[in-house]
PDB file of C-alpha atoms in Angstrom:
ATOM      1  CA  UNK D   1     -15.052 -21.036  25.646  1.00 93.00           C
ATOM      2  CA  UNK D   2     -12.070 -21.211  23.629  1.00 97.00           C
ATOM      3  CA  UNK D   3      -8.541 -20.368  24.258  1.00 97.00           C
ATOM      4  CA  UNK D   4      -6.347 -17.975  22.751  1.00 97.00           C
ATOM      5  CA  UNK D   5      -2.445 -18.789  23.936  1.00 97.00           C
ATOM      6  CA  UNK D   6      -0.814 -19.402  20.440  1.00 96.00           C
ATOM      7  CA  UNK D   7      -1.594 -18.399  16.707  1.00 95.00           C
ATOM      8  CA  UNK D   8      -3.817 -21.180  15.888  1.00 96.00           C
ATOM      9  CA  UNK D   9      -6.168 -19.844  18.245  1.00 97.00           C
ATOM     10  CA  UNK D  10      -6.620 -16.678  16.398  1.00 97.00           C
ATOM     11  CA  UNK D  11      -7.296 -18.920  13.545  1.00 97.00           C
ATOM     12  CA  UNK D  12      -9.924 -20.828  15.564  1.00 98.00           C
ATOM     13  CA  UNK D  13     -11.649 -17.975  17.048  1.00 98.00           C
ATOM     14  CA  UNK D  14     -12.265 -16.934  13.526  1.00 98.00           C
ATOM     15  CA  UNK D  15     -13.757 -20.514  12.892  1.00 98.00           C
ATOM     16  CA  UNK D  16     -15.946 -20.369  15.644  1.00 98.00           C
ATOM     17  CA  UNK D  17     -16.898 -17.248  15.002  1.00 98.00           C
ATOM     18  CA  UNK D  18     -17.854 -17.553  11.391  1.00 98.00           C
ATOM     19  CA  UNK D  19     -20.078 -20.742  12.132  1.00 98.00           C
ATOM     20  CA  UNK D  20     -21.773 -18.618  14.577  1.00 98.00           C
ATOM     21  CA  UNK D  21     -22.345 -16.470  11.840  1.00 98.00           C
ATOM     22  CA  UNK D  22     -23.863 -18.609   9.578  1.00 97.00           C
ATOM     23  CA  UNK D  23     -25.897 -20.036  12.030  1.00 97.00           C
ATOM     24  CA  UNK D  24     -26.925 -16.749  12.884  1.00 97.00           C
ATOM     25  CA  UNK D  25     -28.075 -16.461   9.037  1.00 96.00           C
ATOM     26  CA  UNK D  26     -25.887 -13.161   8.809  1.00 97.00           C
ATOM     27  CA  UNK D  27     -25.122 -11.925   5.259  1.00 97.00           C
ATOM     28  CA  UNK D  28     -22.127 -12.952   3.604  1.00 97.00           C
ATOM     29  CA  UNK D  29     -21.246  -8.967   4.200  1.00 98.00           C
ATOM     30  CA  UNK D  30     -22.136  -8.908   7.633  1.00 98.00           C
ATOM     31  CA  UNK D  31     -20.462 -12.776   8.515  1.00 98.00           C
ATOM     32  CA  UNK D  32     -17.028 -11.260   6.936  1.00 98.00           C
ATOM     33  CA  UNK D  33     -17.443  -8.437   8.935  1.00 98.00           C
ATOM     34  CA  UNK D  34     -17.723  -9.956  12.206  1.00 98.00           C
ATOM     35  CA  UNK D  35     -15.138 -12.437  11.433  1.00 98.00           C
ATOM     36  CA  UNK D  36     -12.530  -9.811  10.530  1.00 97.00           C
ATOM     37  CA  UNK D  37     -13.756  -8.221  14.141  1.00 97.00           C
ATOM     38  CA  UNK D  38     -13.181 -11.405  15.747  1.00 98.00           C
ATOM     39  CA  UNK D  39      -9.432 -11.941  13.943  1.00 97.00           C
ATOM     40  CA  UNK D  40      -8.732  -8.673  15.404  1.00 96.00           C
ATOM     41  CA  UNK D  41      -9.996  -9.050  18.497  1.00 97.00           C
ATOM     42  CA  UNK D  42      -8.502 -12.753  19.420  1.00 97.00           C
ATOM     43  CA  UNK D  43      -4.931 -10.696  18.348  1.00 95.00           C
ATOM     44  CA  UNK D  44      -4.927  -8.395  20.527  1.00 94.00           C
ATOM     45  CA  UNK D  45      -6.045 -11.197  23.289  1.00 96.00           C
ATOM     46  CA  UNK D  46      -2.957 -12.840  22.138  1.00 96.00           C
ATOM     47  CA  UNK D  47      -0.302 -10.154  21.616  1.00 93.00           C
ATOM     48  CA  UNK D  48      -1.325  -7.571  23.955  1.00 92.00           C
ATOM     49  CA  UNK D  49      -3.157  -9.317  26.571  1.00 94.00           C
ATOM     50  CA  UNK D  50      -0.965 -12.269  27.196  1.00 95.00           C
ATOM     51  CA  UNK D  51      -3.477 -14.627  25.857  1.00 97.00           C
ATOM     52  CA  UNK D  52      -6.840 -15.040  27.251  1.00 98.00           C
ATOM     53  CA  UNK D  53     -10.597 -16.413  25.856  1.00 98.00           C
ATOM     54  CA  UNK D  54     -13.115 -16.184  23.401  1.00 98.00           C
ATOM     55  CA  UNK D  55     -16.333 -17.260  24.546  1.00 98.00           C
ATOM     56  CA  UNK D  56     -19.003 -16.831  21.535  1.00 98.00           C
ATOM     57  CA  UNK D  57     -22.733 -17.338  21.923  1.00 97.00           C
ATOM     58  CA  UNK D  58     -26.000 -16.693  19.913  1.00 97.00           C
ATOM     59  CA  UNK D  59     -28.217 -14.294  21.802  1.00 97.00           C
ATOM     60  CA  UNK D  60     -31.861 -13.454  21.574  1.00 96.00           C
ATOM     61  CA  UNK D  61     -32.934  -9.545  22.396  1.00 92.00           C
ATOM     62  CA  UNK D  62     -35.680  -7.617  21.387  1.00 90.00           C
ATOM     63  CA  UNK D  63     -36.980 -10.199  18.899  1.00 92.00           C
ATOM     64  CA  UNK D  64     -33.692 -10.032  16.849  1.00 94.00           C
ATOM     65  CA  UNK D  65     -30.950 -12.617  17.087  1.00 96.00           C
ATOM     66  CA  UNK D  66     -27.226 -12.497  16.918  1.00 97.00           C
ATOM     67  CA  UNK D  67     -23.931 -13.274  17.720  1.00 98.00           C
ATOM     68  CA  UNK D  68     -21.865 -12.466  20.519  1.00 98.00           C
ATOM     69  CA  UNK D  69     -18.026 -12.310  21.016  1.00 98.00           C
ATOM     70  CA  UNK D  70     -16.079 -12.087  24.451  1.00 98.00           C
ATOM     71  CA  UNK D  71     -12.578 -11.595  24.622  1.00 98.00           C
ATOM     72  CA  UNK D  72     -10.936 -11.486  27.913  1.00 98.00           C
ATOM     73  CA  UNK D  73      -7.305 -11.656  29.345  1.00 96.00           C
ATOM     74  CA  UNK D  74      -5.466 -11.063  32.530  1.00 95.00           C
ATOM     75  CA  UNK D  75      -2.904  -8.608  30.857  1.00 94.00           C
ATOM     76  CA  UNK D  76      -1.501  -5.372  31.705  1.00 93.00           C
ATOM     77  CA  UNK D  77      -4.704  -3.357  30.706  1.00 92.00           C
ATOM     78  CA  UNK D  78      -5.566  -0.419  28.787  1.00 89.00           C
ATOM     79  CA  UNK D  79      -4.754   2.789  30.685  1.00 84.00           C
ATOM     80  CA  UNK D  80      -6.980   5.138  28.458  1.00 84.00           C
ATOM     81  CA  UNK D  81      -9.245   3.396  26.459  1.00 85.00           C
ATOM     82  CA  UNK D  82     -10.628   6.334  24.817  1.00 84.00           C
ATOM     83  CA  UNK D  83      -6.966   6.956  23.555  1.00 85.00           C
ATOM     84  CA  UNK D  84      -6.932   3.174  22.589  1.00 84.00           C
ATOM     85  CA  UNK D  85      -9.927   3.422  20.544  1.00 86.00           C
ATOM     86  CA  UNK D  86      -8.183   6.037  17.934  1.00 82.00           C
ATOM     87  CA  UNK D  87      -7.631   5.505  14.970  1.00 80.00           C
ATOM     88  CA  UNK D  88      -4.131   4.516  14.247  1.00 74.00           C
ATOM     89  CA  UNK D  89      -3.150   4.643  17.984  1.00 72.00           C
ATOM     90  CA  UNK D  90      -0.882   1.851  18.837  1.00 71.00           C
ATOM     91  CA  UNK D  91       1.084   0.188  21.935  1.00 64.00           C
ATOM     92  CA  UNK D  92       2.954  -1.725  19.736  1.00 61.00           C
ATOM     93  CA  UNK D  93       4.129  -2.486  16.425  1.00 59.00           C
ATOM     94  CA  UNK D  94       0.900  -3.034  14.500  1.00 63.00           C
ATOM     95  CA  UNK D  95      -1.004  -0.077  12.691  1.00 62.00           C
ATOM     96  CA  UNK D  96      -3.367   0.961  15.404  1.00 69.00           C
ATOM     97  CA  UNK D  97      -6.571  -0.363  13.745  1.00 76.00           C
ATOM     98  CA  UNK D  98      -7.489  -3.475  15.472  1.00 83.00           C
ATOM     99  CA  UNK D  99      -9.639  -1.942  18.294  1.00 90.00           C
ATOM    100  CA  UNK D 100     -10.738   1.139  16.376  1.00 91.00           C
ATOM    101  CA  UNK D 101     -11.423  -0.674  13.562  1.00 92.00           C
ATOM    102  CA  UNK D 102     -13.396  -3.741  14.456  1.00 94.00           C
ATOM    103  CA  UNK D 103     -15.669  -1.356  16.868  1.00 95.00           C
ATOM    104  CA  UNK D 104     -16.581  -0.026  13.350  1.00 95.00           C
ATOM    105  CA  UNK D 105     -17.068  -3.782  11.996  1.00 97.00           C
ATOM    106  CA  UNK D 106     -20.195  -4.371  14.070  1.00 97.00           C
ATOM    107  CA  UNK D 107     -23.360  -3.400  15.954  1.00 97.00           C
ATOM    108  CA  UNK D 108     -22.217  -3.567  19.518  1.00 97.00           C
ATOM    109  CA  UNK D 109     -18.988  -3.213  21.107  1.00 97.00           C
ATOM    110  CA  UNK D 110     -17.924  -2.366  25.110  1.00 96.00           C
ATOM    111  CA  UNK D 111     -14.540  -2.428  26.006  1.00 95.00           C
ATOM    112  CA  UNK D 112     -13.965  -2.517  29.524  1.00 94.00           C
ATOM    113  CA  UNK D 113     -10.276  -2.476  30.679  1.00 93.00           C
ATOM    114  CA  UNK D 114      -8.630  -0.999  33.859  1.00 90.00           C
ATOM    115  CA  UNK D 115      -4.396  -1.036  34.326  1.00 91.00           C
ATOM    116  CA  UNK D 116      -3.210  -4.178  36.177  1.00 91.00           C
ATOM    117  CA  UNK D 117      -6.831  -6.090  36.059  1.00 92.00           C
ATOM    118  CA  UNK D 118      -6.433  -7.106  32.393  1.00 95.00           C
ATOM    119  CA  UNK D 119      -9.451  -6.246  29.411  1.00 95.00           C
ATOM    120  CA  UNK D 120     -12.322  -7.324  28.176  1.00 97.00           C
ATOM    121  CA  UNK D 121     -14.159  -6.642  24.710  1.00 97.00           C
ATOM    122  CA  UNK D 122     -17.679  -7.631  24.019  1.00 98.00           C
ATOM    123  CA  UNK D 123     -19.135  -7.429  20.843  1.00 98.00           C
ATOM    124  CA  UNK D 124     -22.369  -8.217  18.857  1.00 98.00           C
ATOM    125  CA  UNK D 125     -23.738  -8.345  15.362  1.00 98.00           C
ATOM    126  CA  UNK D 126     -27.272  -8.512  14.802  1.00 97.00           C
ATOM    127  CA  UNK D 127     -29.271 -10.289  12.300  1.00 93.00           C
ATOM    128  CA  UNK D 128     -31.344  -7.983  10.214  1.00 75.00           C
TER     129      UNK D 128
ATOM    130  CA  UNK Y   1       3.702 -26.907  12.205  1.00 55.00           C
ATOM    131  CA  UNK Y   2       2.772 -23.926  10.476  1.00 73.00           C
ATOM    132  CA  UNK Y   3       2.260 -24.371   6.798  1.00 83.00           C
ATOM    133  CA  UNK Y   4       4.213 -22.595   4.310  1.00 91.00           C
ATOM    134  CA  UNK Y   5       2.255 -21.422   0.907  1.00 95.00           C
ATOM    135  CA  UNK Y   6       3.845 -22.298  -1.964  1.00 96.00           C
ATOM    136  CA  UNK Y   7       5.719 -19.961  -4.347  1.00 97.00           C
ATOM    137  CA  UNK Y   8       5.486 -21.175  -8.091  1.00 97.00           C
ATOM    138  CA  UNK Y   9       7.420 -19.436 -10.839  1.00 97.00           C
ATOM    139  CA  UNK Y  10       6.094 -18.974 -14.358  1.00 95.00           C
ATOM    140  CA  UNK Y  11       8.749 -17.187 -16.657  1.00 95.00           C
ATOM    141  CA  UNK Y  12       9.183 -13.831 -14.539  1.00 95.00           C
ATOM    142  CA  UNK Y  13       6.076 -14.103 -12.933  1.00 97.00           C
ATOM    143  CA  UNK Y  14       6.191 -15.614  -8.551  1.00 98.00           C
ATOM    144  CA  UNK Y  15       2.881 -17.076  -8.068  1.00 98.00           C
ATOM    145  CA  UNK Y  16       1.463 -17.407  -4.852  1.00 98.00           C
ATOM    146  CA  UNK Y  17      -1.754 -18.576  -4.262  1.00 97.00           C
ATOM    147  CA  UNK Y  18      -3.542 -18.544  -0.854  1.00 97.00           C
ATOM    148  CA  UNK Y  19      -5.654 -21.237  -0.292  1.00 94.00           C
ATOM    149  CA  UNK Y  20      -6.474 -21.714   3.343  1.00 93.00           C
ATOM    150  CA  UNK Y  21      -6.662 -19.819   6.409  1.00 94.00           C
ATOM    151  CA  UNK Y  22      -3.263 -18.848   7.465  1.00 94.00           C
ATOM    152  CA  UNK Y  23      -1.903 -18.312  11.340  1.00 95.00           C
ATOM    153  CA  UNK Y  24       0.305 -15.270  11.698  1.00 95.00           C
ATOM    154  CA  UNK Y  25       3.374 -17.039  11.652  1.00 95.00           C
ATOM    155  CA  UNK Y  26       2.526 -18.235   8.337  1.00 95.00           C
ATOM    156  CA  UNK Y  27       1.928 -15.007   6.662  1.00 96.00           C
ATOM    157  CA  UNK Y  28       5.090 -13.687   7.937  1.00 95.00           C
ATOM    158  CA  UNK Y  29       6.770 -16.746   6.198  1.00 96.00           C
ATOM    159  CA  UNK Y  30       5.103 -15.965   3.033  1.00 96.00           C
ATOM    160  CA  UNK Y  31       6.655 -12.203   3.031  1.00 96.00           C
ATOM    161  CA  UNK Y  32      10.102 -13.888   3.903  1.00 96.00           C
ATOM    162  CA  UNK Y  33      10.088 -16.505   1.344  1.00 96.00           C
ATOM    163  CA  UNK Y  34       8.552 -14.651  -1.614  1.00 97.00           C
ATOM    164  CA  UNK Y  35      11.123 -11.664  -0.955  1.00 96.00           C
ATOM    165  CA  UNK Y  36      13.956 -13.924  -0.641  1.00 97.00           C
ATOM    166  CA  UNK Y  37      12.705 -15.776  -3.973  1.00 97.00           C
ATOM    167  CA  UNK Y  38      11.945 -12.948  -6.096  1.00 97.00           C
ATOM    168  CA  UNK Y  39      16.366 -11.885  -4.944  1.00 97.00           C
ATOM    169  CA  UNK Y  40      17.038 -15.849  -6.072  1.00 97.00           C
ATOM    170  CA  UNK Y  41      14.958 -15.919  -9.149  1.00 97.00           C
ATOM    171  CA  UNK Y  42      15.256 -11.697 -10.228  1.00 96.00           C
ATOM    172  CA  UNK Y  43      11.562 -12.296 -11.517  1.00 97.00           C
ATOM    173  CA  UNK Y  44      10.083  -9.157 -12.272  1.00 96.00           C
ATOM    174  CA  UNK Y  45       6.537  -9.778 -11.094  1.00 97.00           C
ATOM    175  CA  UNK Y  46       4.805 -11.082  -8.291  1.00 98.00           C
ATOM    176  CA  UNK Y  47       1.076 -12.346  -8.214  1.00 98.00           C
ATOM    177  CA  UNK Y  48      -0.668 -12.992  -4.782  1.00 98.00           C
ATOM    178  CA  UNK Y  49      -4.438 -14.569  -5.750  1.00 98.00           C
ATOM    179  CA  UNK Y  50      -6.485 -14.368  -2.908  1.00 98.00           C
ATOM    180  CA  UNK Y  51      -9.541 -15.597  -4.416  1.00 97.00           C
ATOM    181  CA  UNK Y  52     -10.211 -18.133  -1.906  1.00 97.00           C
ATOM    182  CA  UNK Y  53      -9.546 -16.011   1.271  1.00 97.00           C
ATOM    183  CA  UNK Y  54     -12.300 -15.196   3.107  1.00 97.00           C
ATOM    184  CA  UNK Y  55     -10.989 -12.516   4.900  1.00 96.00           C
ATOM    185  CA  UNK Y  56      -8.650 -10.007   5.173  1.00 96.00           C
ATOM    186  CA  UNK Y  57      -7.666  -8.742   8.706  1.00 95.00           C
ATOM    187  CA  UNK Y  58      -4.894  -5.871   9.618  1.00 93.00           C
ATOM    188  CA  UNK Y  59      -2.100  -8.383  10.011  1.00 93.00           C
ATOM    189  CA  UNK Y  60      -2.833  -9.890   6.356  1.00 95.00           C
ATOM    190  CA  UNK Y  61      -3.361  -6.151   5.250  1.00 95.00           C
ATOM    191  CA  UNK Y  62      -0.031  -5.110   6.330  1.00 93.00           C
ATOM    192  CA  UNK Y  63       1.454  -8.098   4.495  1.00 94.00           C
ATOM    193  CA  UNK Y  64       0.388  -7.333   1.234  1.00 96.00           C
ATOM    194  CA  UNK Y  65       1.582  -3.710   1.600  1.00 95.00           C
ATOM    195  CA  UNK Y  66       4.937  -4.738   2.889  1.00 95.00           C
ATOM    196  CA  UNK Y  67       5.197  -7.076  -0.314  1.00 96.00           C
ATOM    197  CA  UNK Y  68       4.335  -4.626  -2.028  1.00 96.00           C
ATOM    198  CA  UNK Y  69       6.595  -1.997  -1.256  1.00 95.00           C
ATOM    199  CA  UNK Y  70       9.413  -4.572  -0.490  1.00 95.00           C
ATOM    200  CA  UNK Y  71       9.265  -6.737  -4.294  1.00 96.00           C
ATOM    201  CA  UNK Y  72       9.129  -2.681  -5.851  1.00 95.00           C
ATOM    202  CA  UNK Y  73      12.664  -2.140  -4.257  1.00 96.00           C
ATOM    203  CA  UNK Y  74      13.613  -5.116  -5.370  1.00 96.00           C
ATOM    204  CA  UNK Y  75      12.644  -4.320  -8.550  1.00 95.00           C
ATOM    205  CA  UNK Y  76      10.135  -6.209  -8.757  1.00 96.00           C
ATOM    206  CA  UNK Y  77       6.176  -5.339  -9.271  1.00 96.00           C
ATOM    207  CA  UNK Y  78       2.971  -6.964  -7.099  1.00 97.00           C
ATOM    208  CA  UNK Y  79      -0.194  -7.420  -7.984  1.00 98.00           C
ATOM    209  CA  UNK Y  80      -2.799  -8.737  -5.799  1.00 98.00           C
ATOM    210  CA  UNK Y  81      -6.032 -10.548  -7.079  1.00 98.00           C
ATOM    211  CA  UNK Y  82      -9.565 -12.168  -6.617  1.00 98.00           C
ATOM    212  CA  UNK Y  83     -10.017 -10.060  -3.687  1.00 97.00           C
ATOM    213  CA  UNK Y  84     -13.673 -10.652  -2.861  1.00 97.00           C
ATOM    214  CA  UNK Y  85     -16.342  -8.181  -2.562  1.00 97.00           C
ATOM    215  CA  UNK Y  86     -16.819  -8.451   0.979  1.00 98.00           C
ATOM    216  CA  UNK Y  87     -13.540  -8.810   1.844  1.00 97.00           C
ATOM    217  CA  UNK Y  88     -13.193  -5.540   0.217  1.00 97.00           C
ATOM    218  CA  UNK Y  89     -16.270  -3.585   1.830  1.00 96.00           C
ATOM    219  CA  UNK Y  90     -14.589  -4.953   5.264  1.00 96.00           C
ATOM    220  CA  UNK Y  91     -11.157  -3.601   4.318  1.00 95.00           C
ATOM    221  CA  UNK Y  92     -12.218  -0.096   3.877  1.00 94.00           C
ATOM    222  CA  UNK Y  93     -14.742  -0.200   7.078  1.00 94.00           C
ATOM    223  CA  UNK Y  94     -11.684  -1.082   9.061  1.00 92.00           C
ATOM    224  CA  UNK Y  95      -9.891   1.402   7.649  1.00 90.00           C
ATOM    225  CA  UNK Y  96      -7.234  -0.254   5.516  1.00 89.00           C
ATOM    226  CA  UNK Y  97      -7.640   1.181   2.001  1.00 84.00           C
ATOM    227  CA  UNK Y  98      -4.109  -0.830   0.845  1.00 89.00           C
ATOM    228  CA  UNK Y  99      -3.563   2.582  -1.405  1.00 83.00           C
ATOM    229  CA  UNK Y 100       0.148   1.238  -2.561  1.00 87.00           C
ATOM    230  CA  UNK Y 101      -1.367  -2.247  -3.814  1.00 95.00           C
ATOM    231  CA  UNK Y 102      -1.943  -2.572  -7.172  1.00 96.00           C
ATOM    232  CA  UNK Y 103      -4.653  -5.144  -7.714  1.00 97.00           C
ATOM    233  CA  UNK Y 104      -6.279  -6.801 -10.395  1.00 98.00           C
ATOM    234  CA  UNK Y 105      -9.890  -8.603 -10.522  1.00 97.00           C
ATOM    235  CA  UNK Y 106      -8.692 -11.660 -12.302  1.00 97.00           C
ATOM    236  CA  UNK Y 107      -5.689 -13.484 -12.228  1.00 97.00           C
ATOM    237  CA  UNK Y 108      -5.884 -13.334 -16.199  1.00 97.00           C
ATOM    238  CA  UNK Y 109      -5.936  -9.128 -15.672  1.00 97.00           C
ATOM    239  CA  UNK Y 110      -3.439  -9.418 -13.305  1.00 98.00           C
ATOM    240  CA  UNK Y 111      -0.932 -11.005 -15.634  1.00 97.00           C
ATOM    241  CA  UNK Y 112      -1.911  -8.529 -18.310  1.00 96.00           C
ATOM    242  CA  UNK Y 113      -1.245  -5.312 -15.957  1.00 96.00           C
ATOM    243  CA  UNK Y 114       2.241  -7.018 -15.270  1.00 96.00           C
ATOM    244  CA  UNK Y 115       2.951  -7.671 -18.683  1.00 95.00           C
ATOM    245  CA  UNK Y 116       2.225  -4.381 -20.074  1.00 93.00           C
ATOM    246  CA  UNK Y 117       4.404  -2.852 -17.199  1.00 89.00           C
ATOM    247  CA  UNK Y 118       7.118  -5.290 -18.801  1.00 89.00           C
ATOM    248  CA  UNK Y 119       6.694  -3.406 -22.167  1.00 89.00           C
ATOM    249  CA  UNK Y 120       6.525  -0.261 -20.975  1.00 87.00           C
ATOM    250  CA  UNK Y 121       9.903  -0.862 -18.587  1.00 83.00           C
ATOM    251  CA  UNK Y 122      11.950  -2.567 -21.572  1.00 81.00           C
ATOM    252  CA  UNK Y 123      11.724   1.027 -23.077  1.00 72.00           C
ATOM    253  CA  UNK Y 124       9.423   2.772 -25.327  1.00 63.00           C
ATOM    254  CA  UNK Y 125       9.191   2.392 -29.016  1.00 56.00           C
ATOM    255  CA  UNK Y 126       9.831  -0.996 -30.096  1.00 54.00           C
ATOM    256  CA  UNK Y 127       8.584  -3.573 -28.293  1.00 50.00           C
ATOM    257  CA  UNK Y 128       5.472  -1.206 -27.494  1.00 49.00           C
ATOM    258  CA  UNK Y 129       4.673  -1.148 -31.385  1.00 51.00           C
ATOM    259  CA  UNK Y 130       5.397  -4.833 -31.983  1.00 53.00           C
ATOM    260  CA  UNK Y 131       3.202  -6.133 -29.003  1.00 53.00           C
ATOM    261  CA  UNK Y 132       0.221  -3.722 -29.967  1.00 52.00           C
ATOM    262  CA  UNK Y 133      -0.576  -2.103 -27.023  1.00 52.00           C
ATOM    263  CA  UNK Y 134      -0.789   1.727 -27.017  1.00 48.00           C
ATOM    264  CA  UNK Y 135      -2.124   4.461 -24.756  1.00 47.00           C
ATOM    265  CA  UNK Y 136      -5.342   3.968 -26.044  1.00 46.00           C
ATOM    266  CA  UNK Y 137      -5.438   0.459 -24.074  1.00 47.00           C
ATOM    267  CA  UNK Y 138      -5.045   2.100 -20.915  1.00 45.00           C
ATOM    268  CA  UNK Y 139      -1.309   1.519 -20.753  1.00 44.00           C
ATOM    269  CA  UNK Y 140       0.121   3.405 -18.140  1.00 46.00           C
ATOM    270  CA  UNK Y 141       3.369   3.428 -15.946  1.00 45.00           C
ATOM    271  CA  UNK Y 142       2.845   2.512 -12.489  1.00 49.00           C
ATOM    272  CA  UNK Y 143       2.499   5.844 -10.377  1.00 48.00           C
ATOM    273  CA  UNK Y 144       4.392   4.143  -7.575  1.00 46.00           C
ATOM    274  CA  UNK Y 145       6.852   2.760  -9.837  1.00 42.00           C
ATOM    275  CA  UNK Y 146       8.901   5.129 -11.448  1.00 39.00           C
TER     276      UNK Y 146
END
């Protein structure tokens, strides 16, 4: 489990998350795709949810392997999540494509979030 | 602690080079520095190569926009380069198509679409004629530019 509290742990979480990648064989396509996710992701951990975790694990389902992202914080929470997952829908001053956009960048995603009992994002990318 | 990139001047030309992977703090430094050096230097053109950068996220996105936009007010052109082909199949899956960044495969093409915009800014008949560029070579005025 890594921490996100300060910058350098969005730049870690993309670390970890790329060697989980590669270990994960993932195409060069696919690895850039989750890692972008991740960057995301670990961002809004940081900025929006106070700071939080990533905890990143290869999992085996189905006969297919991949990897899989949690991001979790104790923050304010995300009142309408539908709303949240628009395109270009923002709380704050970036360009409303962090959620929206790295749901797009891979194969699962669940956000789960409720007002006052902070937000959690899972996501996976599969190995084809 | 965070790093800053360097900004290297050639001629008219900022150079910036991004070599490793930068924390948000350090990308906002970059915007600061290469806006306040293109003001210091009046270079005309600004090259960001970002050959070795493995990805691009929203927060770098917005950064080369803003520089961008910014260095054109300042009358000053950008030109971004070496983007790689994942990077760029991410970018547009995300949803950032960068649509006000002029970019260049090469660094070598890069300096070439700067140069010609040089020519073409420096007024029409002469210089065009001497250097040997025409229409023909795909010269064209920036749409955002002018």
């Amino acid at each position: 489990m890594l921490a996100i509290a300060a910058n350098d742990g969005v730049v870690r979480a993309r670390q970890v998350a790329r060697t989980l990648a590669q270990q994960c064989r993932l195409s060069l396509v696919e690895q850039t795709k989750l890692v972008t996710a991740a960057s995301e992701l670990a961002r809004n951990t940081l900025v929006y949810g106070g700071g939080g975790t990533m905890t990143a694990s290869l999992v085996d389902e189905r006969g297919r392997r991949g990897v899989r992202l949690v991001f979790a914080d104790q923050g304010p929470g995300i009142p309408d999540v539908d709303l949240a997952l628009t395109d270009g829908w923002t709380s704050g001053s970036g360009m409303g494509l962090g959620l929206s956009g790295s749901k797009r960048l891979v194969d699962d995603f669940v956000l789960e979030s409720a007002p006052g009992r902070g937000t959690t994002v899972t996501i996976t990318k599969w190995g084809r | 602690m965070t790093e800053r990139v360097p900004v290297l001047q050639i001629g008219q030309i900022l150079l910036v080079s991004i070599q490793t992977d930068l924390d948000d703090q350090a990308v906002v430094h970059l915007q600061d520095d290469l806006t306040a050096r293109i003001v210091g230097t009046g270079a005309d053109g600004v090259v960001i190569d970002i050959s070795a950068v493995e990805i691009v996220d929203s927060f770098v996105g917005r950064m080369l926009a803003t520089i961008a936009s910014l260095s054109l007010l300042l009358d000053a052109q950008t030109v971004v380069v070496g983007m790689r082909p994942a990077v760029a199949i991410t970018l547009v899956e995300l949803g950032l198509s960068l649509g006000g960044v002029r970019t260049a495969l090469t660094l070598e093409m890069g300096l070439k679409v700067l140069e010609r915009s040089r020519v073409l800014r420096q007024g029409p008949s002469q210089e065009l004629a001497e250097s040997g560029l025409s229409d023909e070579d795909g010269v064209r005025a920036d749409p955002a530019g002018q």
